[in-house]
Coordinates of C-alpha atoms and ligand atoms in Angstrom, one line a residue:
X202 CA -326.5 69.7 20.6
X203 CA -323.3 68.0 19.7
X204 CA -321.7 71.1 18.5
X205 CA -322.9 73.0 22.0
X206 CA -321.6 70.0 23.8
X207 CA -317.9 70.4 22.1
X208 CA -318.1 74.3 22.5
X209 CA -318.4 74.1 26.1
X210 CA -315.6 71.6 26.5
X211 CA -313.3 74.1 24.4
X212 CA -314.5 76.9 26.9
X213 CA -313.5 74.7 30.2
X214 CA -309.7 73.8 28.7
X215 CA -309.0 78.0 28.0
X216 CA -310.4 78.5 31.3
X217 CA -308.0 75.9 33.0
X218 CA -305.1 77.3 30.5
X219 CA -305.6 80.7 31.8
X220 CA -306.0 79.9 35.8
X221 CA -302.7 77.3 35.7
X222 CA -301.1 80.7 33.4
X223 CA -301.6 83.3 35.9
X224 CA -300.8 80.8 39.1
X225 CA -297.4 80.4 37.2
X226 CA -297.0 84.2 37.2
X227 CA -298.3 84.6 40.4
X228 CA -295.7 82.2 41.1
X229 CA -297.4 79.2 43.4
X230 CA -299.8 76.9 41.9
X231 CA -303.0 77.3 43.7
X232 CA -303.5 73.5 44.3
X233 CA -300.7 72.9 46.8
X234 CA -302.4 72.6 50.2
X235 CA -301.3 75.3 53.4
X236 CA -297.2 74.4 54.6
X237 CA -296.6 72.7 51.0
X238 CA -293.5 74.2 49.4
X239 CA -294.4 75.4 45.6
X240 CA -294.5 72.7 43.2
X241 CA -296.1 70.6 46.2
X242 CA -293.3 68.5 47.0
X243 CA -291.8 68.9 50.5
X244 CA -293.3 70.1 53.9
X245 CA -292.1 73.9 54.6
X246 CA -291.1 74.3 58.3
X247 CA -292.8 72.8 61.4
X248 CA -295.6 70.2 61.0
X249 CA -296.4 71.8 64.7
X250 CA -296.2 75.1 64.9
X251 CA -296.7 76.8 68.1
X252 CA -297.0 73.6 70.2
X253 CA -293.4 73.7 72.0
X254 CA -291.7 71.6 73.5
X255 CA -293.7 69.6 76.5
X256 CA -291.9 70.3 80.0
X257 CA -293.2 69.8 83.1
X258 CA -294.4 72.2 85.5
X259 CA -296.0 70.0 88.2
X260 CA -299.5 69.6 89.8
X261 CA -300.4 73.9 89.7
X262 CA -299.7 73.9 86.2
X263 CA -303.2 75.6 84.1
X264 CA -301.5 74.7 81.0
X265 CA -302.6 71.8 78.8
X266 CA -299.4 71.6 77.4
X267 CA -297.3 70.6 79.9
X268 CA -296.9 67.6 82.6
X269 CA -298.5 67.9 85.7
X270 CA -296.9 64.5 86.9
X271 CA -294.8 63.3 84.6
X272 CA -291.1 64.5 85.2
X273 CA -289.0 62.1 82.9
X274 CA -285.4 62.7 85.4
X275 CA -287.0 62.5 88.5
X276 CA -286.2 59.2 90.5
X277 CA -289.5 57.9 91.8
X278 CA -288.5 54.1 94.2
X279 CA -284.5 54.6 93.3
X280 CA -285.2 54.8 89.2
X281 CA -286.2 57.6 86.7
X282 CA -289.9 58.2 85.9
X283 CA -288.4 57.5 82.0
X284 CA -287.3 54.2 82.9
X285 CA -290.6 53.4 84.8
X286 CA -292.3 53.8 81.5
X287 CA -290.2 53.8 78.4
X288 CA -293.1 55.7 76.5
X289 CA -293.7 55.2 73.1
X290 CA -296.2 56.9 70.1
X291 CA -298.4 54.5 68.0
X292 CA -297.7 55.2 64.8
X293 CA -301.6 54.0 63.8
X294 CA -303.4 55.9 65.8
X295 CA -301.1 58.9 66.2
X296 CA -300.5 59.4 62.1
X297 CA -302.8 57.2 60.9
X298 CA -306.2 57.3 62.6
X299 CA -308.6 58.8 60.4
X300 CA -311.4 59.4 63.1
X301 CA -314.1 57.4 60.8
X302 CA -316.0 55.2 61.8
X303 CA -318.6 52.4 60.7
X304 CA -321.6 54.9 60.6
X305 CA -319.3 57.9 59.3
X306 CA -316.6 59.7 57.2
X307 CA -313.1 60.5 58.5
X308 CA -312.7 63.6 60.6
X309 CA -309.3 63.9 60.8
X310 CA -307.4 65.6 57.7
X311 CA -304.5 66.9 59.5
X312 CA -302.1 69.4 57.8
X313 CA -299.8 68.0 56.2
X314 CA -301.9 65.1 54.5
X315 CA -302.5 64.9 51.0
X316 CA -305.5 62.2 51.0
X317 CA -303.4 59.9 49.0
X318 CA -301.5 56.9 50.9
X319 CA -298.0 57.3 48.2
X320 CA -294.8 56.7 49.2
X321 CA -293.7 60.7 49.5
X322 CA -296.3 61.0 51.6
X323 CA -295.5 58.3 53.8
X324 CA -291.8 60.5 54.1
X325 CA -293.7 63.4 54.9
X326 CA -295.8 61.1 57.8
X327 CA -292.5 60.0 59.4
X328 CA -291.1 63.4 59.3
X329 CA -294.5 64.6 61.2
X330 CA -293.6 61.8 63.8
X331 CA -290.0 62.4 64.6
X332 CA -291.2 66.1 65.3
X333 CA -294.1 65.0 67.7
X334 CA -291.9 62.6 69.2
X335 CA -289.3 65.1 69.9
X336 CA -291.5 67.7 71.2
X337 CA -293.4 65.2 73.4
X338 CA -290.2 64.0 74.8
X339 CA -290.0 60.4 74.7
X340 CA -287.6 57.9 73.4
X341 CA -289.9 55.7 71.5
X342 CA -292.2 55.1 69.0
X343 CA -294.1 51.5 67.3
X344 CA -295.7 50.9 64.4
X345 CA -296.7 48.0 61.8
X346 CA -295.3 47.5 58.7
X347 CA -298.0 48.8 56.5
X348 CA -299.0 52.1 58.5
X349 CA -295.6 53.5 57.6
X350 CA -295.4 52.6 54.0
X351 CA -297.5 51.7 51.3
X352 CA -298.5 48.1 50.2
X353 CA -297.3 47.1 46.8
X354 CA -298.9 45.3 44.2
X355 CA -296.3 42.7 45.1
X356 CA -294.6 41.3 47.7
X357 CA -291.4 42.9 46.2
X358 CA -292.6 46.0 45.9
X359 CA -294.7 45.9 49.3
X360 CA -291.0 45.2 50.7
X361 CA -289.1 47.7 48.7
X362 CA -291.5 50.7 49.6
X363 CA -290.7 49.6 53.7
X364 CA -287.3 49.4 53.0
X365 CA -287.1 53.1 51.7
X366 CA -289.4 55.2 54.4
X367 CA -287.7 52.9 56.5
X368 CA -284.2 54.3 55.5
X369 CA -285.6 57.3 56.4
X370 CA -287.0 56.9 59.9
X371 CA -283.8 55.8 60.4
X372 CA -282.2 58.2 59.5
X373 CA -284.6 60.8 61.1
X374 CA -284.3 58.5 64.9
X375 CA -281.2 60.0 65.3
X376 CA -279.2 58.3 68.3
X377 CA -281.7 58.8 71.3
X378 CA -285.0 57.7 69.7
X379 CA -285.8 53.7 68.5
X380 CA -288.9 51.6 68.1
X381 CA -290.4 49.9 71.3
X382 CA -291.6 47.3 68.7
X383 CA -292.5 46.6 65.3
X384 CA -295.1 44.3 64.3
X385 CA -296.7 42.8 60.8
X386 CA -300.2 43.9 59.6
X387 CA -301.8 40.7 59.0
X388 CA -305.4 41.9 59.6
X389 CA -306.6 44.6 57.1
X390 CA -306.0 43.0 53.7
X391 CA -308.5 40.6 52.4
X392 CA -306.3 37.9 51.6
X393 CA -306.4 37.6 55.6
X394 CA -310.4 37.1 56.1
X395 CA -309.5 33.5 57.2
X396 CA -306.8 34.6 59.8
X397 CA -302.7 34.8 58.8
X398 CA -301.2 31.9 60.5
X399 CA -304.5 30.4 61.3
X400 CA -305.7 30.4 57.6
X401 CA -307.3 27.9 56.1
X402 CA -305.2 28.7 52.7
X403 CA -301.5 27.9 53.2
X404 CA -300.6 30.3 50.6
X405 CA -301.7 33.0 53.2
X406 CA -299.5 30.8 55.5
X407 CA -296.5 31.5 53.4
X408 CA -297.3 35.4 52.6
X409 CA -297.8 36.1 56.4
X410 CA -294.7 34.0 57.3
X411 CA -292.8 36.8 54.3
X412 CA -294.1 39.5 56.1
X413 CA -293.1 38.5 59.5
X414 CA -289.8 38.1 57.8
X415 CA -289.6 41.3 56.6
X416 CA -291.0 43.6 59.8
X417 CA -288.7 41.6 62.1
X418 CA -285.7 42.5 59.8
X419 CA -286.7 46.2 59.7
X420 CA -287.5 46.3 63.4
X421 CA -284.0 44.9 64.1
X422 CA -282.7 47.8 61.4
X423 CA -284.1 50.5 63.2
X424 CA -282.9 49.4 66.7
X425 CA -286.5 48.1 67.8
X426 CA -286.1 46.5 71.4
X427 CA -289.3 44.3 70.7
X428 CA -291.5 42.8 68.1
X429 CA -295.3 42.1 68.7
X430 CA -297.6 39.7 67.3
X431 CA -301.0 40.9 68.3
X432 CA -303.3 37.8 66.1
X433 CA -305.6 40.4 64.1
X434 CA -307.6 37.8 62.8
X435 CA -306.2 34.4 64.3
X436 CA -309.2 32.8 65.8
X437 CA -312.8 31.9 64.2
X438 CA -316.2 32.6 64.2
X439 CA -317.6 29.1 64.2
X440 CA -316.6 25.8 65.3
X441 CA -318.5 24.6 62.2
X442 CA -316.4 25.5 59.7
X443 CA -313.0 25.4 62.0
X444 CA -310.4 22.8 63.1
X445 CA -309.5 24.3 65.8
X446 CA -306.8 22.0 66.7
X447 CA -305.0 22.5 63.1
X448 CA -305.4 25.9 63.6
X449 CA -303.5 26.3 67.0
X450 CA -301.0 23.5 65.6
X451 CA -300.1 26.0 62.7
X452 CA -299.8 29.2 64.7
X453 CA -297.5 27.2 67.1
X454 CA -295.4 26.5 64.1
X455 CA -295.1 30.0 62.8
X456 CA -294.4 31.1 66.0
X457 CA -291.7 28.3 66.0
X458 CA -289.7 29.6 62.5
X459 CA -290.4 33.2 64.2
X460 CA -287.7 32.4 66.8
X461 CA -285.9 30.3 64.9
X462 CA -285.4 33.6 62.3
X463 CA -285.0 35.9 65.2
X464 CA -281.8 34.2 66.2
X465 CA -280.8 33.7 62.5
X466 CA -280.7 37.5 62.4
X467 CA -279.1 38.2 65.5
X468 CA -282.1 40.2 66.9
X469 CA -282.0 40.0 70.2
X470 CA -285.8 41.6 71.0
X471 CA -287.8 40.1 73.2
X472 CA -291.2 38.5 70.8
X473 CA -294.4 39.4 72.5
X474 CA -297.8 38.1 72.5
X475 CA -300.5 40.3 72.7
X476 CA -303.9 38.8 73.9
X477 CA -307.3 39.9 72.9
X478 CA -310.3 38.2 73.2
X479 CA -312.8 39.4 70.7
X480 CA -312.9 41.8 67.8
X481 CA -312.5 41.0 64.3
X482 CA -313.0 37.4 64.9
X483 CA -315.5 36.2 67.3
X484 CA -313.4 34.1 69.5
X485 CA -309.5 35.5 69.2
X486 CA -307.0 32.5 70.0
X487 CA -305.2 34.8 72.6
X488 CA -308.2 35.6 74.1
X489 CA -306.5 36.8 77.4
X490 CA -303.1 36.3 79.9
X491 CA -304.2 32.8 81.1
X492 CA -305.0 31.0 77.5
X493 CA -301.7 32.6 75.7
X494 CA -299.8 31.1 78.8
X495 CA -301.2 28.1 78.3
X496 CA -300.7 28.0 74.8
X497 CA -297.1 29.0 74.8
X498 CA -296.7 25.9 77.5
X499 CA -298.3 23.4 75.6
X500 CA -296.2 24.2 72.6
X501 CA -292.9 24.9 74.3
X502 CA -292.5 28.2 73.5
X503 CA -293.0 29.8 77.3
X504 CA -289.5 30.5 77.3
X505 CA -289.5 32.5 73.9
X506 CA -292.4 34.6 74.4
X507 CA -293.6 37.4 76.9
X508 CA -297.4 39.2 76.9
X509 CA -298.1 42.8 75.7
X510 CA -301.2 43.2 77.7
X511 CA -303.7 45.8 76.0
X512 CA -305.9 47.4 79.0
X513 CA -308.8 47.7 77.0
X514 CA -308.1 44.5 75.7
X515 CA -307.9 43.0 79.5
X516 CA -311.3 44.6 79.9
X517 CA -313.3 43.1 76.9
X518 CA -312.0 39.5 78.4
X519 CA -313.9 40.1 81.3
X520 CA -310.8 40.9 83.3
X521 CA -309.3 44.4 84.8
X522 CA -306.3 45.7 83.4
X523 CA -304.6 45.0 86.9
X524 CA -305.2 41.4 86.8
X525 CA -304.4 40.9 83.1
X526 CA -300.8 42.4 84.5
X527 CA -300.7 40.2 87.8
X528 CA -301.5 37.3 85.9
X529 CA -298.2 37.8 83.0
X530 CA -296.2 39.0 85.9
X531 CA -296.5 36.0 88.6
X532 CA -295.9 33.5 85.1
X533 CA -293.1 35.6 84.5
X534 CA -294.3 36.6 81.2
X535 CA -294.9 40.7 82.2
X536 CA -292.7 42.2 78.9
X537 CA -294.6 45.3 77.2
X538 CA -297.9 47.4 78.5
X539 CA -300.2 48.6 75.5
X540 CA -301.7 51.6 77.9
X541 CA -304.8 52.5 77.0
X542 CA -308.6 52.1 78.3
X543 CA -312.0 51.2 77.4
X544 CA -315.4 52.3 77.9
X545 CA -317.0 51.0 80.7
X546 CA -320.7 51.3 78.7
X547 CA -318.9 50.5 75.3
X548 CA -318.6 46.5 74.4
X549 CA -316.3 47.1 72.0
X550 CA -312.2 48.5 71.6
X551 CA -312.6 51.6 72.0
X552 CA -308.8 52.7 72.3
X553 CA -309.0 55.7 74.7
X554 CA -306.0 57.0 76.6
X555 CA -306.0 55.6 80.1
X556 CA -307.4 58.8 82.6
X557 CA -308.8 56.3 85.5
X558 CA -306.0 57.3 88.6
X559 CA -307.1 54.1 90.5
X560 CA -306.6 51.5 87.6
X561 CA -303.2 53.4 87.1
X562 CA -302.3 52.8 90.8
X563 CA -303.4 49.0 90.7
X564 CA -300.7 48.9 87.7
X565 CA -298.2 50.7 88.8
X566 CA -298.0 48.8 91.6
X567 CA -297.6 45.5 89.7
X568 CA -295.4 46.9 87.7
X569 CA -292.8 47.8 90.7
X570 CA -293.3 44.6 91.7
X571 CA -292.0 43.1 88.3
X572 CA -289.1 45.5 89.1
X573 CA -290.1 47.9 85.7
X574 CA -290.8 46.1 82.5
X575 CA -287.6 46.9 80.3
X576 CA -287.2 46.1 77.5
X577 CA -290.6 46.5 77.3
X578 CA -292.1 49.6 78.2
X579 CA -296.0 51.9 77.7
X580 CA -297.2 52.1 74.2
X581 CA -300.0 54.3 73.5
X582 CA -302.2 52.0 71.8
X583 CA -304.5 55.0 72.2
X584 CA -306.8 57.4 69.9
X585 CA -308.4 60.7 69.7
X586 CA -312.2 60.8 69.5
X587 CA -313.8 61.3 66.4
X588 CA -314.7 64.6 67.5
X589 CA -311.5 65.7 68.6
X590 CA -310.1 67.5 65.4
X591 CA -307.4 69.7 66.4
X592 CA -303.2 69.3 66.0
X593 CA -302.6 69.7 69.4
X594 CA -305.1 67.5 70.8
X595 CA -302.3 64.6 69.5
X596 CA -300.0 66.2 72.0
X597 CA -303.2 66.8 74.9
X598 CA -304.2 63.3 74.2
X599 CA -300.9 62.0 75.3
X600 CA -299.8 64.5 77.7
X601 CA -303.0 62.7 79.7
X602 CA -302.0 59.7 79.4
X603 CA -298.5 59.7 80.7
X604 CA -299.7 61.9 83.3
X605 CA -302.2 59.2 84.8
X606 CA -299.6 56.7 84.6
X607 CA -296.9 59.1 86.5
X608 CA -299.9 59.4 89.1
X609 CA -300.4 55.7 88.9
X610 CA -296.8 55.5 90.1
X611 CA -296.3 58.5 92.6
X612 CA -299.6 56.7 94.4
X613 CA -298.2 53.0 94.4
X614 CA -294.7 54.3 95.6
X615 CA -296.5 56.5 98.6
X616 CA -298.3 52.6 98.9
X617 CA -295.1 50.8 99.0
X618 CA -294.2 53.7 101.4
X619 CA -296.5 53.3 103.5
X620 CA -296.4 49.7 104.2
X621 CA -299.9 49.5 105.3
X622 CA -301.1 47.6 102.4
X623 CA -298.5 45.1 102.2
X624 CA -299.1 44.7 105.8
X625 CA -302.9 44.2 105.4
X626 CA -302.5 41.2 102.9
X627 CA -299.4 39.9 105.0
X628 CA -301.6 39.3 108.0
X629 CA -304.6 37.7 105.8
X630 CA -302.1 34.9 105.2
X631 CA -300.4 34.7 108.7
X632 CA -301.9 31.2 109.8
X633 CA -299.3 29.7 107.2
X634 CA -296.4 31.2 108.3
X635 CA -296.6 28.6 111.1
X636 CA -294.7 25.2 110.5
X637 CA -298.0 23.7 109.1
X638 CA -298.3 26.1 106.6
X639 CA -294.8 26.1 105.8
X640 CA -295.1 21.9 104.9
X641 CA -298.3 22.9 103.1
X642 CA -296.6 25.2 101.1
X643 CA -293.5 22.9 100.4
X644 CA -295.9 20.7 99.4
X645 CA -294.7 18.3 102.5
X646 CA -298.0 17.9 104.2
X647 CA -300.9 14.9 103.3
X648 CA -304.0 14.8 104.0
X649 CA -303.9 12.4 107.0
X650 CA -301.9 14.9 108.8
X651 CA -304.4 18.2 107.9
X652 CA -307.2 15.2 109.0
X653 CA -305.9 15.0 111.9
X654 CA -305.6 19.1 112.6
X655 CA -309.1 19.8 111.2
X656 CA -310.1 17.4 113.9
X657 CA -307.9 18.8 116.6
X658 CA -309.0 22.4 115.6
X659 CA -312.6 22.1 115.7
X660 CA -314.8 24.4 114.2
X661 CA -312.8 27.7 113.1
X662 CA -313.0 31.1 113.5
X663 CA -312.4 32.8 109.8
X664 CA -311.2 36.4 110.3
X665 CA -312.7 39.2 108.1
X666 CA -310.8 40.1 104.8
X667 CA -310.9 44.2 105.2
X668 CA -311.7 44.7 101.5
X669 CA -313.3 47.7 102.4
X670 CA -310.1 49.1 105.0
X671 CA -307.9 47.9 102.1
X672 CA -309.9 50.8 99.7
X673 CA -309.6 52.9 101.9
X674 CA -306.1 53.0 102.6
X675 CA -305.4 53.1 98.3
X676 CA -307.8 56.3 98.0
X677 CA -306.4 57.8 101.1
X678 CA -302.7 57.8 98.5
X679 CA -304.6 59.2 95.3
Ligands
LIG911 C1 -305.6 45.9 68.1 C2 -304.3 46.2 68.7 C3 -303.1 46.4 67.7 C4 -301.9 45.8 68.2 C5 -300.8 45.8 67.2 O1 -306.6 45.8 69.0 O2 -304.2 46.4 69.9 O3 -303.0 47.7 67.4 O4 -301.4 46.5 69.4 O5 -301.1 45.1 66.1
LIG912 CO1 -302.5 46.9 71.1

């Protein structure tokens, strides 16, 4: 038996001599996967071949690679479509996302990956980007720290693999193209199941505050314009095990050395705050516009912070999109959009590229009302389905997405146009352009003196609110 056993073995090992021989003289080894160079080092040529660059050809346009609404030069209320937005690819989803799920397996093995996470690979991944970037003409791109380059088995090592794939998107940026933001991933590892800042273990403290340290430095290197702290898994899942108090006192305080190193470094980015209100923890501390106000008030920090508000974030807090925006925008605190949708069935993040042409228009029209949100701009915090398996559904995905948003804004500048909107809520509010309302406002008027109105007015007459005229006049735009 033993003898069979070794005899077999011996067979296997001339077998593999003999295929790796004649691969040699046939002059390619036969592992290297389809666009690896020989040898299996470098990427040969395009990563997308045949996709070229995406130009638009307006509203008649069959083609699904090209913009039906999205022409970057042209000037839509006195200022470039480009401007508008300031687009930008997620590196996660975009090079990253695997399509798996809980229930299933990835889908998603595009070309040029190798199934390992090393660091040439991670070169190869950044070289992918700058391509799709380039032929999707836009100007920028975000990512986290540990989607571009591979953890280390130390904090040293962690840092040194960034700084060299970093080196090279640098490098590969050119002059045109920089990050809209960097950000820290404080969320996947499991030294993190407590939260980052909010940990219960101050030695998680202390790593998360390093690797804060280290994105914000990179994101200054690279020319980034923002850094975001979205808190991955800074909030709790019961009150019983939780002081909730500490907890908030200790992101405050990390969010406290954040600025103070910011300006230490001379990065002059704008730190945002992105809210969220469930999903990994139960209860996220920045569960939506209105609480991470709240908190950056309470801990003096309103003046150091603006939002990045998620749309399918807004969504899962029980808000709209819209009124996740109106709400940063009227506290002054509108800096970066994370444009992306929900599903309106789906209870859960769901990261779809934004296709709903009313909820674009409702947007837009804040965000013409905050005057455009530079430095911030539209990051597509935004995925393919698991289904969708193809290369160039990355660029159909996306071509989508900046499309509804270019709608979004053709339809609130034909809005702003029109006046008729503006007009509508002007009137609902015209009993205080009168000189009582004008004390009320100023805060001038008591309440002996509205006693004595109320009295003098009698019972009122309270005029309709035309919800239904004001619908009609945003669908009569889209
Ligand atoms: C998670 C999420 C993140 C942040 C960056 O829901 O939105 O991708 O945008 O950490
Ligand atoms: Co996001």
């Amino acid at each position: 038996m033993r003898t069979m056993k070794a005899a077999a073995k011996l067979l296997l090992f001339v077998l593999c001599i003999l295929a790796v021989s004649l691969a040699v003289i046939a002059g390619s080894p036969p592992t290297c996967p389809a666009g690896l160079s020989s040898g299996c080092g470098e990427w040969e040529g395009e990563f997308f071949p045949g996709i070229p660059k995406i130009k638009y050809e307006g509203p008649s346009s069959k083609s699904p690679l090209a913009y039906k609404w999205y022409n970057a030069e042209e000037e839509i209320l006195g200022k470039k479509m480009k401007d508008w937005f300031r687009f930008s690819v997620a590196f996660w989803h975009t090079f990253r996302g695997t399509g798996g799920d809980p229930f299933g397996a990835p889908t998603k093995m595009w070309p040029w990956e190798d199934g390992t996470n090393s660091l040439d690979m991670a070169k190869r991944r950044m070289r992918a980007n700058f391509e799709f970037i380039d032929k999707l003409g836009v100007d920028f791109w975000c990512f986290h720290d540990r989607d571009v380059a591979p953890d280390g088995k130390t904090l040293e090592e962690a840092n040194s693999n960034l700084d060299e794939v970093v080196a090279l998107a640098k490098e590969l940026q050119g002059t045109k193209i920089r990050p809209l933001w960097g950000t820290a991933q404080l969320f996947m590892h499991p030294r993190f199941m407590h939260g980052a800042a909010t940990s219960s273990e101050l030695g998680v403290y202390a790593y998360s505050a390093a690797q804060v340290k280290k994105a914000m430095e990179v994101t200054h290197y690279l020319g980034g314009e923002n850094y975001v702290f979205w808190g991955g898994r800074e909030g709790y899942q019961t009150l019983l095990n939780t002081d909730m108090e500490r907890e908030l006192n200790h992101l405050a305080r990390f969010l406290q050395a954040s600025v103070a190193y910011k300006k230490k470094i001379g990065f002059n980015g704008t730190l945002l705050i992105e809210p969220k209100p469930q999903e990994p923890t139960k209860h996220q501390y920045d569960w939506d516009a209105a609480t991470t106000a709240n908190f950056l008030r309470k801990y003096g920090l309103i003046g150091d912070f603006k939002l990045n508000i998620e749309c399918n974030h807004a969504t899962l807090s029980g808000h709209s999109c819209h009124h996740e925006i109106e709400t940063a925008r009227i506290n002054g605190l509108l800096g970066n959009i994370d444009a992306n949708s929900g599903d309106p069935q789906t209870g859960w993040d769901t990261d779809q590229f934004m296709t709903d042409i009313m909820e674009a228009t409702m947007v837009m029209l804040s965000v013409v009302k905050n005057g455009g949100i530079a430095p911030g701009g539209f990051n597509f915090d935004a995925k393919l389905r698991r289904e969708s398996t193809d290369v160039e559904d990355l660029f159909i995905a996306h071509i989508i997405g900046m499309d509804t948003m270019a709608r979004g804004l053709r339809n609130a500048a034909k809005l702003i146009e029109d006046g008729s909107l503006a007009e509508l809520v002007r009137k609902r509010y015209q009993s205080f352009d009168t000189e009582l309302g004008a004390s009320v406002e100023a805060g001038k008027a008591d309440f002996e003196l509205l006693e004595k109105k109320a009295m003098e007015w009698g019972e009122l007459k309270v005029p309709s609110g035309k919800q239904e005229l004001a619908e009609m006049i945003l669908q009569s735009v889209l």
